[in-house]
mmCIF file of C-alpha atoms and ligand atoms in Angstrom:
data_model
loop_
_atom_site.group_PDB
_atom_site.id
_atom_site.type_symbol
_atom_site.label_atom_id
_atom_site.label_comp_id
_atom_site.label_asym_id
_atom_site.label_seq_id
_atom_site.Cartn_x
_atom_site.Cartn_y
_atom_site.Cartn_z
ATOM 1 C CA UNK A 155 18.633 3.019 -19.296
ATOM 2 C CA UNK A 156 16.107 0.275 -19.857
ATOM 3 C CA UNK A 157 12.570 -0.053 -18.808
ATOM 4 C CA UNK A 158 12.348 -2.034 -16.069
ATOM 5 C CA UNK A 159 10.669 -5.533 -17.581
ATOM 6 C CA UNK A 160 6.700 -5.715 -16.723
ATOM 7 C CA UNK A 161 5.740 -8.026 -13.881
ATOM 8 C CA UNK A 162 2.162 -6.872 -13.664
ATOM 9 C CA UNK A 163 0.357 -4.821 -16.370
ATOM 10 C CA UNK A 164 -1.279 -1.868 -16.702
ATOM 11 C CA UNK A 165 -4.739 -3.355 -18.032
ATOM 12 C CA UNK A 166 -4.180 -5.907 -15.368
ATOM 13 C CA UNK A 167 -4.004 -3.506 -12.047
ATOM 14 C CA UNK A 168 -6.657 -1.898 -13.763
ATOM 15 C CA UNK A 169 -8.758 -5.004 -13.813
ATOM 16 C CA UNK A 170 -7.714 -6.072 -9.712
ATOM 17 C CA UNK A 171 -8.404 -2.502 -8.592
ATOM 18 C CA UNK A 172 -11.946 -2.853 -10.036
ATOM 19 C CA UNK A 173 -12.620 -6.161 -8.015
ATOM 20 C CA UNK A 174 -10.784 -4.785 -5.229
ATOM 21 C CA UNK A 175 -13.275 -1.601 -5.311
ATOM 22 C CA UNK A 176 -16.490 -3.651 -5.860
ATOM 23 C CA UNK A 177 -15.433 -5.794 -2.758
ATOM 24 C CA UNK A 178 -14.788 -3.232 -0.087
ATOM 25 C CA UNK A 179 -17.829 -0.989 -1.864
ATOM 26 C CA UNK A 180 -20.183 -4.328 -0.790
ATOM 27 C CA UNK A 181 -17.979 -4.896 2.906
ATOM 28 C CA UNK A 182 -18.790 -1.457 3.929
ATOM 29 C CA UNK A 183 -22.230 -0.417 2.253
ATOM 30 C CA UNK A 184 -24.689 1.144 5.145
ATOM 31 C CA UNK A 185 -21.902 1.382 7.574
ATOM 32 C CA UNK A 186 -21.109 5.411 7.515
ATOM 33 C CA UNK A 187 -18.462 6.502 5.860
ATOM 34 C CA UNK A 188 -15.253 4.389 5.310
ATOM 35 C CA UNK A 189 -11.840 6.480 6.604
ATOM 36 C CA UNK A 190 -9.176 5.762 3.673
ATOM 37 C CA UNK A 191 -5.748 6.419 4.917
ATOM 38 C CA UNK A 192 -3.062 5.883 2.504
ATOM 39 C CA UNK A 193 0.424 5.127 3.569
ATOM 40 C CA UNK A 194 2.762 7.978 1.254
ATOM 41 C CA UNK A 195 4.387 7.806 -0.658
ATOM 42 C CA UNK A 196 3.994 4.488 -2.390
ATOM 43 C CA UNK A 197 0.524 4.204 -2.335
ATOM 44 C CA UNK A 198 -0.891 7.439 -3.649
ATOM 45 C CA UNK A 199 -1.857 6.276 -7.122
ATOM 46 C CA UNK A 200 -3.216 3.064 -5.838
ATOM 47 C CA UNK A 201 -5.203 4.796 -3.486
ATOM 48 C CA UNK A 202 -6.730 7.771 -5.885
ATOM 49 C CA UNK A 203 -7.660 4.588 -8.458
ATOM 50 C CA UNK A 204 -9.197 2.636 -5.820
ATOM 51 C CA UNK A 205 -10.665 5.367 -4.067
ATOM 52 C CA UNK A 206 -12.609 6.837 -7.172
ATOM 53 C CA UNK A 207 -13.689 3.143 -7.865
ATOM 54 C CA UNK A 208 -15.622 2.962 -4.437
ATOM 55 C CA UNK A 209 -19.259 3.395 -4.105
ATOM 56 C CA UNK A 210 -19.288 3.747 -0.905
ATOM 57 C CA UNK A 211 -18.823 7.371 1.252
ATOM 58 C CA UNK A 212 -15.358 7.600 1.744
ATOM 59 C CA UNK A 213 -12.995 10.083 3.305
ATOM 60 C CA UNK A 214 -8.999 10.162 2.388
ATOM 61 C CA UNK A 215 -6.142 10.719 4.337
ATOM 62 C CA UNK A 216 -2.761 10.206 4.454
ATOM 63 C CA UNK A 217 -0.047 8.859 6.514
ATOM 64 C CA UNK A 218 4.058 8.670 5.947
ATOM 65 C CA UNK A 219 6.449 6.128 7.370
ATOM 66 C CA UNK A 220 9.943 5.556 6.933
ATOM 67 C CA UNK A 221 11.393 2.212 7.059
ATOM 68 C CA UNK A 222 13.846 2.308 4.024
ATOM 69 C CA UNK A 223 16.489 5.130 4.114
ATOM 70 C CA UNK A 224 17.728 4.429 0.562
ATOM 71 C CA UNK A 225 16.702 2.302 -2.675
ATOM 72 C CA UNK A 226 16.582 -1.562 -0.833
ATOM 73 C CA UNK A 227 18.676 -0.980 2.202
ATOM 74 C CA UNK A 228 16.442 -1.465 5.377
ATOM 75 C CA UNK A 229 17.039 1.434 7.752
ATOM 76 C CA UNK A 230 15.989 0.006 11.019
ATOM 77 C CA UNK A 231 12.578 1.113 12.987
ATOM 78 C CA UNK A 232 9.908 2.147 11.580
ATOM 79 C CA UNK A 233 9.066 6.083 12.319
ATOM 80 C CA UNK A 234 5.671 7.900 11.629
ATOM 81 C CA UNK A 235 6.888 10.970 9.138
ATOM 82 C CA UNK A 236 3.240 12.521 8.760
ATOM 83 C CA UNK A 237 0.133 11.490 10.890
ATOM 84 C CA UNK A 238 -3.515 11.828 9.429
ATOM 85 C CA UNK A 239 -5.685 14.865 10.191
ATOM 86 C CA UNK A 240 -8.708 13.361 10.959
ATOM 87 C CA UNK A 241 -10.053 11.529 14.080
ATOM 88 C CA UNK A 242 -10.614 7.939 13.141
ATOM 89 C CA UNK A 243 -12.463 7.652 16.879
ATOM 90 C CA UNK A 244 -15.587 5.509 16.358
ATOM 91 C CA UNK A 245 -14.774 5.377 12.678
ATOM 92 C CA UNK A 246 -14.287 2.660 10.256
ATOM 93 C CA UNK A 247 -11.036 2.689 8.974
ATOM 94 C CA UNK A 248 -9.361 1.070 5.945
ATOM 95 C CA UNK A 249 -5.575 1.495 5.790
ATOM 96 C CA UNK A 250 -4.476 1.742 1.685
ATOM 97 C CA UNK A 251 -0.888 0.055 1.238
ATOM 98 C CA UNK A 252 1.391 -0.210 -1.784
ATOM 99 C CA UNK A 253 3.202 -3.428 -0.715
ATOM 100 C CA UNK A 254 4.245 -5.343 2.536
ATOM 101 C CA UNK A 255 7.410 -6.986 2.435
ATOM 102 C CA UNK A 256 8.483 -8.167 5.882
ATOM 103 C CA UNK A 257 5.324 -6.684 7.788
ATOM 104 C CA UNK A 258 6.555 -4.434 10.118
ATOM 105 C CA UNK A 259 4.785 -1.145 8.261
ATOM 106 C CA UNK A 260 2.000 -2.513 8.423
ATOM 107 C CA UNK A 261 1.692 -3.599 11.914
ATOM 108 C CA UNK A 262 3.130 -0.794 13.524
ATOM 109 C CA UNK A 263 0.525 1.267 11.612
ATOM 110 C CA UNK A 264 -2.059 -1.102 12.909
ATOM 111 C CA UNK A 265 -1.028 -0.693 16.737
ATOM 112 C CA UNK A 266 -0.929 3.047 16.491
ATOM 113 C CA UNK A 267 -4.290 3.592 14.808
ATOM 114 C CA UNK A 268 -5.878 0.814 17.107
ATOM 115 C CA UNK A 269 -5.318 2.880 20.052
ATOM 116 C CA UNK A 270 -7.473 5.923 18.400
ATOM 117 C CA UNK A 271 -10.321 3.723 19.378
ATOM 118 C CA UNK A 272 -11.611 3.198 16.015
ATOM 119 C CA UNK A 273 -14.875 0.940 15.518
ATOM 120 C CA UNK A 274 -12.406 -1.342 12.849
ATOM 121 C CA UNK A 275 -9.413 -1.242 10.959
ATOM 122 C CA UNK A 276 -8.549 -3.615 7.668
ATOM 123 C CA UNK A 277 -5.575 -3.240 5.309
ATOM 124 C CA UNK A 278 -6.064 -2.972 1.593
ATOM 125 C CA UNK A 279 -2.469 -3.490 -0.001
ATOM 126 C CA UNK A 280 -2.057 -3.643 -3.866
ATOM 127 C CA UNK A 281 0.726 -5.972 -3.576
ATOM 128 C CA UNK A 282 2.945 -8.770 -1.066
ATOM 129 C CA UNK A 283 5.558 -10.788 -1.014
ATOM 130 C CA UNK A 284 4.409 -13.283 1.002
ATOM 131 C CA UNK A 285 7.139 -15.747 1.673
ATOM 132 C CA UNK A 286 9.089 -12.392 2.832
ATOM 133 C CA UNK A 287 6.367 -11.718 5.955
ATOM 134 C CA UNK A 288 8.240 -11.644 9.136
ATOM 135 C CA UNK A 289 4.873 -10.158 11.511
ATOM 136 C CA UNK A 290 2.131 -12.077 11.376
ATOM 137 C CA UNK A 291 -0.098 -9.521 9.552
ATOM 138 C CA UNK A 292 -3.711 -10.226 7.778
ATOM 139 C CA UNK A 293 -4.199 -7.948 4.945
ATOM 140 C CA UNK A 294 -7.967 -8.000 4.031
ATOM 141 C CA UNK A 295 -7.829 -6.568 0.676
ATOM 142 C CA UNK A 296 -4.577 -8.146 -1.272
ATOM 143 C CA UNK A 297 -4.301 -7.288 -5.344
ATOM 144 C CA UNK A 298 -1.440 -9.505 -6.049
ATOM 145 C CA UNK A 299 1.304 -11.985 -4.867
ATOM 146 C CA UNK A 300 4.887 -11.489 -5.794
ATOM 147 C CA UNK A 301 7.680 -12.912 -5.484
ATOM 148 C CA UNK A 302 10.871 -12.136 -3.766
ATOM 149 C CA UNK A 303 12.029 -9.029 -5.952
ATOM 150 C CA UNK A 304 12.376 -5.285 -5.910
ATOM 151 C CA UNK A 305 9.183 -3.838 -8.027
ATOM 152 C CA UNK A 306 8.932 -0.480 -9.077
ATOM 153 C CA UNK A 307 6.269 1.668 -11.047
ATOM 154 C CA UNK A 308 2.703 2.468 -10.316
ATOM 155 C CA UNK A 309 3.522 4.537 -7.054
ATOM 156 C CA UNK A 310 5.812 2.197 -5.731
ATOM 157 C CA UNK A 311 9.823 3.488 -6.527
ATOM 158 C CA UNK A 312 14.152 2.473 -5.709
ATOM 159 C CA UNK A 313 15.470 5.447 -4.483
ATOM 160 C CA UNK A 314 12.749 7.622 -5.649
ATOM 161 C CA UNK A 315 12.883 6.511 -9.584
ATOM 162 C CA UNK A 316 10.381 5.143 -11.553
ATOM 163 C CA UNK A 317 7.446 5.805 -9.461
ATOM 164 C CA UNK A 318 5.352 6.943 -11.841
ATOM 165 C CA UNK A 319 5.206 4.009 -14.669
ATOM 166 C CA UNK A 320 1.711 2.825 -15.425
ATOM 167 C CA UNK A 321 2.960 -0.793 -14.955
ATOM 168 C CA UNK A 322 4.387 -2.874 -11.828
ATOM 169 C CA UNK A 323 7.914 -3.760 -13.168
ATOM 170 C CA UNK A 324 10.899 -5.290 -11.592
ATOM 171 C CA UNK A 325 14.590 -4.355 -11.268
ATOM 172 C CA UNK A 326 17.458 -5.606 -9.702
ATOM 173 C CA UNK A 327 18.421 -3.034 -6.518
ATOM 174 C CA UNK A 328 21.880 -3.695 -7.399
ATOM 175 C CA UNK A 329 22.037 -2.813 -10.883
ATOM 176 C CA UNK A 330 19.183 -0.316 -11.672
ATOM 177 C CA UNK A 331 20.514 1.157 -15.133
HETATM 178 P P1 IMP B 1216 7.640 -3.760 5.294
HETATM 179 O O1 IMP B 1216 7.565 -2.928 6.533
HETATM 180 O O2 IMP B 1216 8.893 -4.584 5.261
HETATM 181 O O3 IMP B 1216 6.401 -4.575 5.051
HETATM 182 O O4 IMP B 1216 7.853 -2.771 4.101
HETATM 183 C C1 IMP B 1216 6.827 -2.104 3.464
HETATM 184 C C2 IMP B 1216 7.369 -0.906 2.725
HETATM 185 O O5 IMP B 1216 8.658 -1.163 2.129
HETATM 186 C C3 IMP B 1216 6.472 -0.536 1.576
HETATM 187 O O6 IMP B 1216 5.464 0.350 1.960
HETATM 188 C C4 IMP B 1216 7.439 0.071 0.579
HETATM 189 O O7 IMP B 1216 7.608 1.453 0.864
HETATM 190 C C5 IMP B 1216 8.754 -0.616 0.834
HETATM 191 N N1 IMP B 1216 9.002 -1.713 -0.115
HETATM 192 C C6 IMP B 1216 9.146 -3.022 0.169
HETATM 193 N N2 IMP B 1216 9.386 -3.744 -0.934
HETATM 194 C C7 IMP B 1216 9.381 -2.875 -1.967
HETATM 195 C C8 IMP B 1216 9.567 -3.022 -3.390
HETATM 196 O O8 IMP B 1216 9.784 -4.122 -3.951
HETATM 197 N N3 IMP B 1216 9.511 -1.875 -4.120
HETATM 198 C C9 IMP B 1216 9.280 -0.667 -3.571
HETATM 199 N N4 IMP B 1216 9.083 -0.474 -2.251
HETATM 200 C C10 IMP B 1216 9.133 -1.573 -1.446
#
């Protein structure tokens, strides 16, 4: 089996995660501390990276969705799998994605943590393919663009493979040997 080929480096996420860190650190400095929730599983070695970059007092949770059954194959609705622990009421709240495709995760996450009564919520999301967005979402935070292609590595995985390379790579769903 080959490696999938490298989209976005290693040294390169390493670099975006830095500015990403230094921005949010300056957005949230003497407002309390920040609530990270990331969205499992993709997004759990973006968010320990990110979060260990931060300056800021920060808090992590965790929160698991399902909106792909298998590899690429959409599965329909979205459906919370895991909720966070902690009460985000009167809390400011930055949910940590690994990549929003047509939207929908991201906006159904949105609408249930908005009703918690949270003093704000903004998205942080490592990657997007934009020209795929189907909800009308604003992600505050973005690391990179993509195009329209299935990417795999650095937390994000097809059918559960390849989740932990260092590097973003892409495959094709259809053919992943
Ligand atoms: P959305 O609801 O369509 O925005 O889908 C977001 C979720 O789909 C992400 O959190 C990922 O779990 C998954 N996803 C979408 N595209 C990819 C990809 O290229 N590689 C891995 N997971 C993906």
């Amino acid at each position: 089996m080959n490696d999938p080929e490298t989209l976005i480096s290693e040294k390169d996420i390493g670099t975006r995660v830095d500015e990403l860190a230094a921005e949010i650190s300056s957005d949230y400095a003497d407002k309390g501390e920040l609530v990270l929730i990331g969205v499992l599983k993709g997004a759990f070695i973006f968010l320990a990276d990110l979060s260990r970059k931060l300056t800021i007092p920060r808090l992590i949770e965790f929160i698991a969705i399902s909106s792909y059954q298998h590899g690429s194959m959409p599965s329909g609705a979205v459906r919370l799998v895991m909720d966070v622990r902690a009460s985000i009421e009167g809390r400011h709240v930055l949910i940590v994605e690994d990549i929003v495709d047509t939207g929908h995760t991201l906006h159904y996450l949105i609408d249930m943590l908005e009703s918690r009564g949270p003093a704000s919520i903004r998205t942080c999301a490592l990657l997007r393919k934009e020209h795929k967005t189907e909800v009308d979402i604003e992600v505050d935070y973005l690391g990179f663009k993509i195009g329209d292609e299935w990417v795999v590595g650095y937390g994000l995985d097809f059918a559960e493979r390849d989740r932990t390379l260092p590097y973003i790579g892409v495959i094709q769903p259809d053919d992943p040997d």
